Amino acid sequence: MNRTIFCFLVMSSWAFLSQAQRVDRQIGELIEAYARLGKFNGSILVAAHGKTVYQKGYGYQDIRKKTLNNAATVYQIASVTKTFTATLVLKLVELNRLSLADKVARFYPHFPKGDSVTIEQLLSHTSGIPNPESEVNPKTEVGSDEDRFLAAFKDRTFDFSPGTDWKYSNSGYILLGYIIERVTGMSYYDAVRTYLFTPLRMNHSGFDFKGLASPDKATGYWEYPESDTVQAATLINFEGPRAAGAIYSTIGDLYKWHQGLQAGKIVGLPLLDQAYQPVKSSYGYGWIIDSVAGAKVVWHSGDIWGFKSELARVPADDICIIILNNIEEVDLHSITRKILSILYHQPYQLPARNRIQLSPSNLQEYVGEYELRPGEWIKVTVEQNRLKSTTNRKQELYAQKKDFFLVDDGKEHLGVTFNRNDSGQVTNLSFTLGTRTVVCPKKE
């Protein structure tokens, strides 16, 4: 080998090693800060350019048994399942067994608006199919799961005409699961195992988490488990969320998922690139689309009783962030954005926290809806003595002093002020974006 080339390669490897060590320290400091605040209890893996730069478990897998989370811990991943369902649909498209333009009526001639709703619309949440008002109970209702699911839409009104708007629809993905069954002739679960899990050797992933007997199985908690008296969350049967959120997995298996997608092992890269293009509201086919430092980020989060999950990828730079938690009260996307800032050498802040603790009666004064813009509202609620704001996602408001809070959006701490009238009643909230102050009146 040419001496100059050899020296360059050695220097490059040293530079990457040095950078990886620095990134490892920064990520560790970040996650440990969240863990100390009770905002992280789970497992994390961060990889870049084919190398794992950070991997660690935090907190209790099961506080009563005093087992700790680690790389082998098994978690429910909830709606990260949608990345699998969408990819399986694309695999069937690649095999010419399905088309993105196919109508639901091809499979279900009597489904409402079935001659208007396409596979692509189901993938991108633009079908207008509403979520059922209540869950069906397979033990008390007659017919198959599929029959009961379809019957729930018989008298329901669509949220909008197919293709004209966007609204997140678990029902749309459950319907995709049933369509997969019709196309493949096997159950959705067997189809995922056959086309996705088995080729990628994802041996620690499955569906029936409630029935899973494994020493690595995490117990889900509503809040950070500080003592063995903390209440465990009720487990939801996998036949409820189905193709919208039934999968359980580990950080190791999800990294295999990333690697398989990167290499085009399951679906060809041109079709995957199509999945990474936003259709509406920054959503593609099973992926939310964002960017960092000019590079495209594709990600999805998951939330089911007792568990939160997030998978974020930068395909162009072979970056993968996997965060799995067995507590409900966490904002994983803020953590993801900060890790991306670390990887791309951008500024970030350690997590915001409550400087003071307000009484339940004080917190109730802020509860209500605040108009962000015509027809769009910020909903402020109190959950487990914590103030939360909900727009397109739910975030905690951290009290710094009476009437002044911080929202941690993953890039910066946004100050939010609740303003009162002369009688002391909260009338609006305000925050500053750049040089502009935004005032949001409270609904009376």
XYZ file of C-alpha atoms in Angstrom:
444
model
C 0.000 0.000 0.000
C 1.245 3.504 -0.812
C 2.809 4.995 2.356
C 0.921 8.283 1.964
C -2.433 6.514 1.628
C -1.622 4.277 4.601
C -0.754 7.271 6.796
C -3.965 9.041 5.741
C -6.064 6.016 6.637
C -4.372 5.704 10.029
C -4.885 9.412 10.752
C -8.538 9.170 9.649
C -9.167 6.208 11.942
C -7.557 8.084 14.846
C -9.737 11.116 14.101
C -12.900 9.006 14.030
C -11.905 7.231 17.260
C -11.248 10.547 18.977
C -14.534 11.997 17.750
C -16.431 8.834 18.764
C -14.972 9.035 22.269
C -16.014 12.688 22.565
C -19.519 11.891 21.301
C -19.733 8.972 23.736
C -18.968 11.292 26.670
C -21.442 13.953 25.554
C -24.282 11.500 25.011
C -23.517 9.854 28.346
C -23.661 13.209 30.163
C -26.946 14.042 28.441
C -28.702 10.756 29.214
C -27.415 10.663 32.770
C -28.853 14.156 33.310
C -32.264 12.917 32.136
C -31.953 9.778 34.280
C -31.164 11.825 37.406
C -34.359 13.827 36.812
C -36.421 10.654 36.418
C -36.880 11.407 32.703
C -35.102 8.330 31.373
C -35.471 4.681 32.351
C -34.582 2.334 29.552
C -32.004 1.397 26.922
C -30.331 3.445 24.222
C -28.153 2.722 21.185
C -26.547 5.329 18.945
C -24.639 4.309 15.831
C -22.915 6.261 13.087
C -21.192 5.095 9.913
C -21.683 1.448 10.807
C -20.215 1.716 14.312
C -21.974 1.831 17.661
C -20.857 4.997 19.442
C -23.070 4.664 22.529
C -25.045 1.814 24.084
C -26.289 1.559 27.639
C -29.201 0.676 29.903
C -30.511 2.927 32.663
C -32.792 2.319 35.608
C -34.954 -0.634 36.498
C -36.203 -3.313 34.162
C -38.288 -4.536 37.119
C -37.922 -2.614 40.367
C -39.512 -5.341 42.500
C -37.000 -7.902 41.249
C -34.253 -5.244 41.289
C -33.262 -6.136 37.711
C -31.700 -3.345 35.651
C -32.260 -2.325 32.049
C -29.495 -3.306 29.634
C -28.902 -3.941 25.938
C -30.917 -7.186 26.040
C -34.037 -5.747 27.709
C -37.228 -6.330 25.721
C -39.700 -3.451 25.372
C -42.956 -2.779 23.599
C -42.197 -0.390 20.729
C -45.830 0.605 20.018
C -46.180 2.799 16.897
C -42.596 2.214 15.747
C -44.392 -0.916 14.467
C -45.693 1.300 11.652
C -42.223 1.401 10.084
C -42.425 -2.400 9.773
C -45.977 -2.448 8.431
C -45.183 0.216 5.842
C -42.000 -1.560 4.728
C -43.847 -4.862 4.382
C -46.433 -3.134 2.182
C -43.598 -1.767 0.024
C -42.102 -5.268 -0.183
C -45.401 -6.550 -1.582
C -45.410 -3.627 -4.028
C -41.890 -4.564 -5.116
C -43.078 -8.157 -5.642
C -45.945 -6.833 -7.822
C -48.524 -8.296 -5.449
C -49.819 -4.889 -4.465
C -49.847 -1.350 -5.855
C -49.733 1.958 -4.012
C -52.642 3.031 -6.213
C -54.786 0.017 -5.282
C -58.104 0.933 -3.708
C -59.394 -0.575 -0.482
C -62.429 -1.733 -2.471
C -60.193 -4.288 -4.211
C -60.040 -6.157 -0.901
C -63.199 -4.941 0.827
C -65.883 -4.008 -1.749
C -68.289 -2.736 0.919
C -65.859 -0.647 2.972
C -67.047 2.995 3.204
C -65.420 5.098 0.464
C -63.451 1.969 -0.428
C -63.366 3.005 -4.079
C -61.612 6.273 -3.104
C -59.116 5.245 -0.411
C -55.733 4.061 -1.745
C -52.913 2.068 -0.172
C -50.716 5.163 -0.398
C -53.274 7.177 1.575
C -53.368 4.527 4.307
C -49.566 4.597 4.522
C -49.401 8.399 4.755
C -52.412 8.999 7.073
C -54.245 10.905 4.345
C -57.194 8.494 3.981
C -59.551 10.254 6.390
C -60.418 6.920 8.022
C -61.340 7.687 11.639
C -60.172 5.783 14.658
C -62.943 3.728 16.302
C -64.670 5.515 19.176
C -64.063 2.497 21.411
C -62.102 -0.729 21.306
C -63.969 -3.886 20.341
C -63.952 -6.735 22.818
C -63.195 -10.047 21.084
C -64.523 -11.986 24.073
C -68.000 -10.492 23.908
C -68.542 -9.670 20.245
C -69.266 -12.255 17.583
C -67.325 -12.741 14.358
C -63.612 -12.637 13.582
C -61.306 -9.806 14.644
C -61.368 -8.617 11.032
C -65.191 -8.623 10.919
C -65.427 -6.654 14.156
C -62.857 -4.149 12.965
C -64.683 -3.554 9.682
C -68.067 -3.321 11.388
C -66.785 -0.428 13.529
C -66.706 1.804 10.411
C -70.165 0.987 9.098
C -71.798 4.122 10.494
C -68.742 6.302 11.065
C -68.131 9.570 9.254
C -64.712 10.051 7.666
C -62.560 12.783 9.188
C -62.141 14.278 5.701
C -62.410 13.258 2.053
C -59.614 10.806 1.127
C -56.435 12.554 0.018
C -57.495 16.086 1.005
C -55.945 16.363 4.471
C -53.831 14.592 7.089
C -54.727 12.982 10.408
C -52.853 10.261 12.257
C -54.889 7.079 11.978
C -54.111 3.853 13.802
C -57.146 2.397 12.054
C -55.543 2.979 8.679
C -52.535 0.904 9.686
C -54.626 -1.846 11.231
C -56.482 -1.993 7.915
C -53.133 -2.282 6.107
C -52.383 -5.288 8.316
C -55.576 -7.004 7.217
C -54.810 -6.191 3.567
C -51.359 -7.771 4.042
C -53.127 -10.913 5.253
C -55.350 -10.977 2.155
C -52.363 -10.543 -0.174
C -49.968 -12.999 1.501
C -52.445 -15.634 2.656
C -50.881 -15.659 6.126
C -51.476 -13.740 9.336
C -49.970 -10.278 9.618
C -47.689 -11.601 12.354
C -46.426 -14.515 10.268
C -45.936 -12.197 7.291
C -43.752 -9.847 9.369
C -41.740 -12.801 10.662
C -41.338 -14.270 7.155
C -40.477 -11.110 5.228
C -38.776 -8.981 7.897
C -37.732 -10.613 11.175
C -36.285 -13.856 9.816
C -34.150 -12.399 6.985
C -32.648 -9.871 9.406
C -32.275 -12.393 12.264
C -34.343 -10.267 14.602
C -34.635 -13.136 17.050
C -35.707 -11.059 20.044
C -38.716 -9.397 18.422
C -42.324 -10.524 18.378
C -45.903 -9.526 19.155
C -47.456 -11.169 22.223
C -45.621 -9.146 24.874
C -48.273 -9.947 27.461
C -47.614 -13.655 27.005
C -43.830 -13.330 26.688
C -41.922 -15.388 29.246
C -38.404 -13.951 29.259
C -36.040 -12.823 32.027
C -35.266 -9.803 29.808
C -38.881 -8.603 29.625
C -39.311 -5.060 30.959
C -42.112 -4.084 33.301
C -43.883 -0.939 32.092
C -44.483 1.906 34.551
C -46.571 5.060 34.386
C -43.835 7.057 36.072
C -40.200 6.709 37.044
C -39.921 3.685 39.397
C -38.413 5.092 42.586
C -39.678 2.362 44.917
C -41.102 -1.132 44.638
C -44.535 0.251 45.527
C -44.800 2.021 42.150
C -47.752 0.849 40.067
C -46.993 -1.219 36.967
C -48.943 -0.241 33.854
C -51.634 -2.565 32.546
C -50.451 -4.546 29.526
C -52.532 -4.173 26.374
C -53.200 -7.339 24.373
C -51.333 -7.268 21.056
C -54.560 -8.016 19.135
C -55.715 -4.463 19.886
C -53.015 -2.341 18.194
C -52.104 -5.095 15.695
C -50.307 -3.664 12.638
C -50.396 -0.176 14.159
C -48.405 -0.985 17.293
C -48.081 -4.633 18.374
C -44.337 -5.291 18.085
C -41.915 -5.766 20.973
C -38.166 -5.620 20.416
C -34.708 -4.693 21.732
C -32.226 -1.983 20.816
C -30.059 -4.661 19.178
C -32.837 -5.979 16.977
C -33.911 -2.475 15.977
C -30.336 -1.736 14.963
C -30.504 -4.814 12.723
C -33.698 -3.280 11.299
C -31.823 -0.070 10.502
C -28.928 -1.974 8.942
C -31.289 -4.043 6.807
C -33.014 -0.908 5.527
C -29.694 0.824 4.871
C -28.426 -2.103 2.795
C -31.690 -2.539 0.861
C -31.980 -6.128 2.130
C -35.762 -5.995 2.437
C -36.852 -3.342 -0.076
C -34.803 -1.690 -2.782
C -33.356 1.714 -1.932
C -35.285 3.653 -4.660
C -38.620 2.517 -3.213
C -37.426 3.222 0.330
C -36.386 6.702 -0.758
C -39.974 7.205 -1.906
C -41.113 6.229 1.596
C -38.888 8.978 3.001
C -40.624 11.729 0.995
C -43.276 13.697 2.912
C -46.810 13.400 1.544
C -48.535 15.748 4.002
C -47.642 17.110 7.464
C -44.054 15.809 7.164
C -45.247 12.180 7.035
C -44.141 9.744 4.321
C -44.854 6.008 4.245
C -44.511 4.968 7.878
C -41.889 7.624 8.651
C -41.956 11.211 9.943
C -39.606 13.397 7.923
C -37.348 16.046 9.463
C -33.820 17.363 8.911
C -30.613 18.139 10.780
C -27.687 20.151 9.371
C -29.211 19.807 5.898
C -29.496 16.003 6.138
C -32.822 14.184 6.042
C -33.948 12.530 9.279
C -36.621 9.823 9.190
C -38.091 8.806 12.514
C -41.063 7.433 14.388
C -42.077 7.331 18.011
C -44.210 4.885 19.963
C -46.393 5.245 23.035
C -48.357 2.488 24.741
C -49.277 2.059 28.411
C -46.028 1.946 30.376
C -43.689 2.243 27.386
C -42.224 4.905 25.100
C -39.992 4.312 22.097
C -38.228 6.224 19.343
C -36.269 5.206 16.265
C -34.530 7.974 14.312
C -32.299 7.545 11.282
C -30.237 9.705 8.940
C -29.965 7.371 5.921
C -27.425 9.505 4.037
C -24.959 9.374 6.950
C -25.861 5.902 8.256
C -26.863 7.316 11.636
C -29.284 5.472 13.889
C -30.690 6.458 17.297
C -32.786 3.905 19.194
C -34.346 4.842 22.528
C -36.615 2.434 24.404
C -38.130 3.301 27.802
C -40.368 1.405 30.204
C -41.891 4.555 31.686
C -44.689 6.690 30.305
C -43.563 10.115 31.542
C -40.730 10.895 29.120
C -40.197 13.076 26.047
C -37.880 10.953 23.935
C -37.972 13.196 20.880
C -36.281 16.036 22.766
C -33.508 13.582 23.645
C -33.238 12.466 20.022
C -32.891 16.038 18.773
C -30.147 16.731 21.298
C -28.243 13.592 20.312
C -28.465 14.673 16.672
C -27.064 18.053 17.722
C -24.160 16.264 19.405
C -23.486 14.128 16.322
C -23.587 17.164 14.016
C -21.662 19.458 16.392
C -24.559 21.835 16.920
C -25.492 23.620 20.161
C -27.855 21.918 22.602
C -28.905 22.275 26.214
C -29.125 19.847 29.082
C -32.715 19.056 30.074
C -34.991 21.681 31.585
C -36.308 20.938 35.050
C -38.713 22.314 37.619
C -37.053 25.004 39.736
C -40.079 25.183 42.020
C -42.925 22.795 42.766
C -46.362 24.361 42.461
C -49.346 23.036 44.374
C -52.111 21.130 42.553
C -54.460 24.097 43.016
C -51.898 26.467 41.476
C -51.397 24.160 38.484
C -55.149 23.954 37.887
C -55.209 27.718 37.270
C -53.359 27.187 33.985
C -55.558 24.377 32.662
C -57.472 25.205 29.501
C -57.180 25.742 25.755
C -55.186 28.608 24.262
C -55.578 29.715 20.638
C -52.251 29.454 18.817
C -53.784 30.500 15.499
C -57.336 30.330 14.081
C -58.580 26.761 14.494
C -55.388 25.563 16.237
C -55.148 25.301 19.992
C -52.597 24.619 22.723
C -54.238 22.349 25.294
C -52.822 22.688 28.807
C -53.529 19.886 31.277
C -52.303 18.555 34.610
C -51.163 14.933 34.703
C -49.727 13.394 37.855
C -49.054 16.868 39.269
C -47.177 17.949 36.150
C -48.256 20.626 33.700
C -48.449 19.452 30.072
C -49.065 21.266 26.786
C -50.357 19.504 23.704
C -50.275 20.706 20.088
C -49.080 18.113 17.571
C -47.255 16.423 20.467
C -47.353 16.537 24.248
C -44.610 18.291 26.218
C -44.044 19.142 29.857
C -44.025 22.711 31.115
C -41.294 23.105 33.767
C -42.057 25.663 36.494
C -39.299 28.259 37.051
C -41.436 30.626 39.113
C -45.133 31.334 39.396
C -46.597 31.908 35.899
C -43.280 31.286 34.111
C -42.360 27.885 32.642
C -39.866 26.349 30.236
C -40.666 23.987 27.366
C -37.740 21.828 26.247
C -38.170 21.281 22.491
C -34.882 19.441 22.016
C -32.993 22.451 20.659
C -33.618 25.173 23.196
C -35.623 26.031 26.279
C -38.647 28.068 25.238
C -40.014 30.376 27.930
C -43.782 30.385 28.375
C -45.538 33.036 30.466
C -49.118 32.784 31.707
C -50.610 36.272 31.939
C -53.389 37.343 34.290
C -56.011 40.087 34.415
C -56.543 42.506 37.289
C -58.666 39.870 39.055
C -55.777 37.401 39.012
C -57.335 35.053 36.442
C -55.164 33.569 33.694
C -56.282 35.091 30.383
C -53.557 34.041 27.918
C -50.122 32.546 27.525
C -47.270 34.089 25.589
C -43.850 33.091 24.302
C -41.163 34.635 22.126
C -40.028 33.302 18.755
C -36.999 35.258 17.587
C -38.037 38.908 17.901
C -41.779 38.151 17.797
C -43.944 37.665 20.870
C -46.829 35.263 20.333
C -49.900 35.747 22.528
C -52.430 32.918 22.757
C -55.801 33.865 24.330
C -57.412 31.375 26.675
C -60.756 29.975 25.598
C -63.504 31.171 27.925
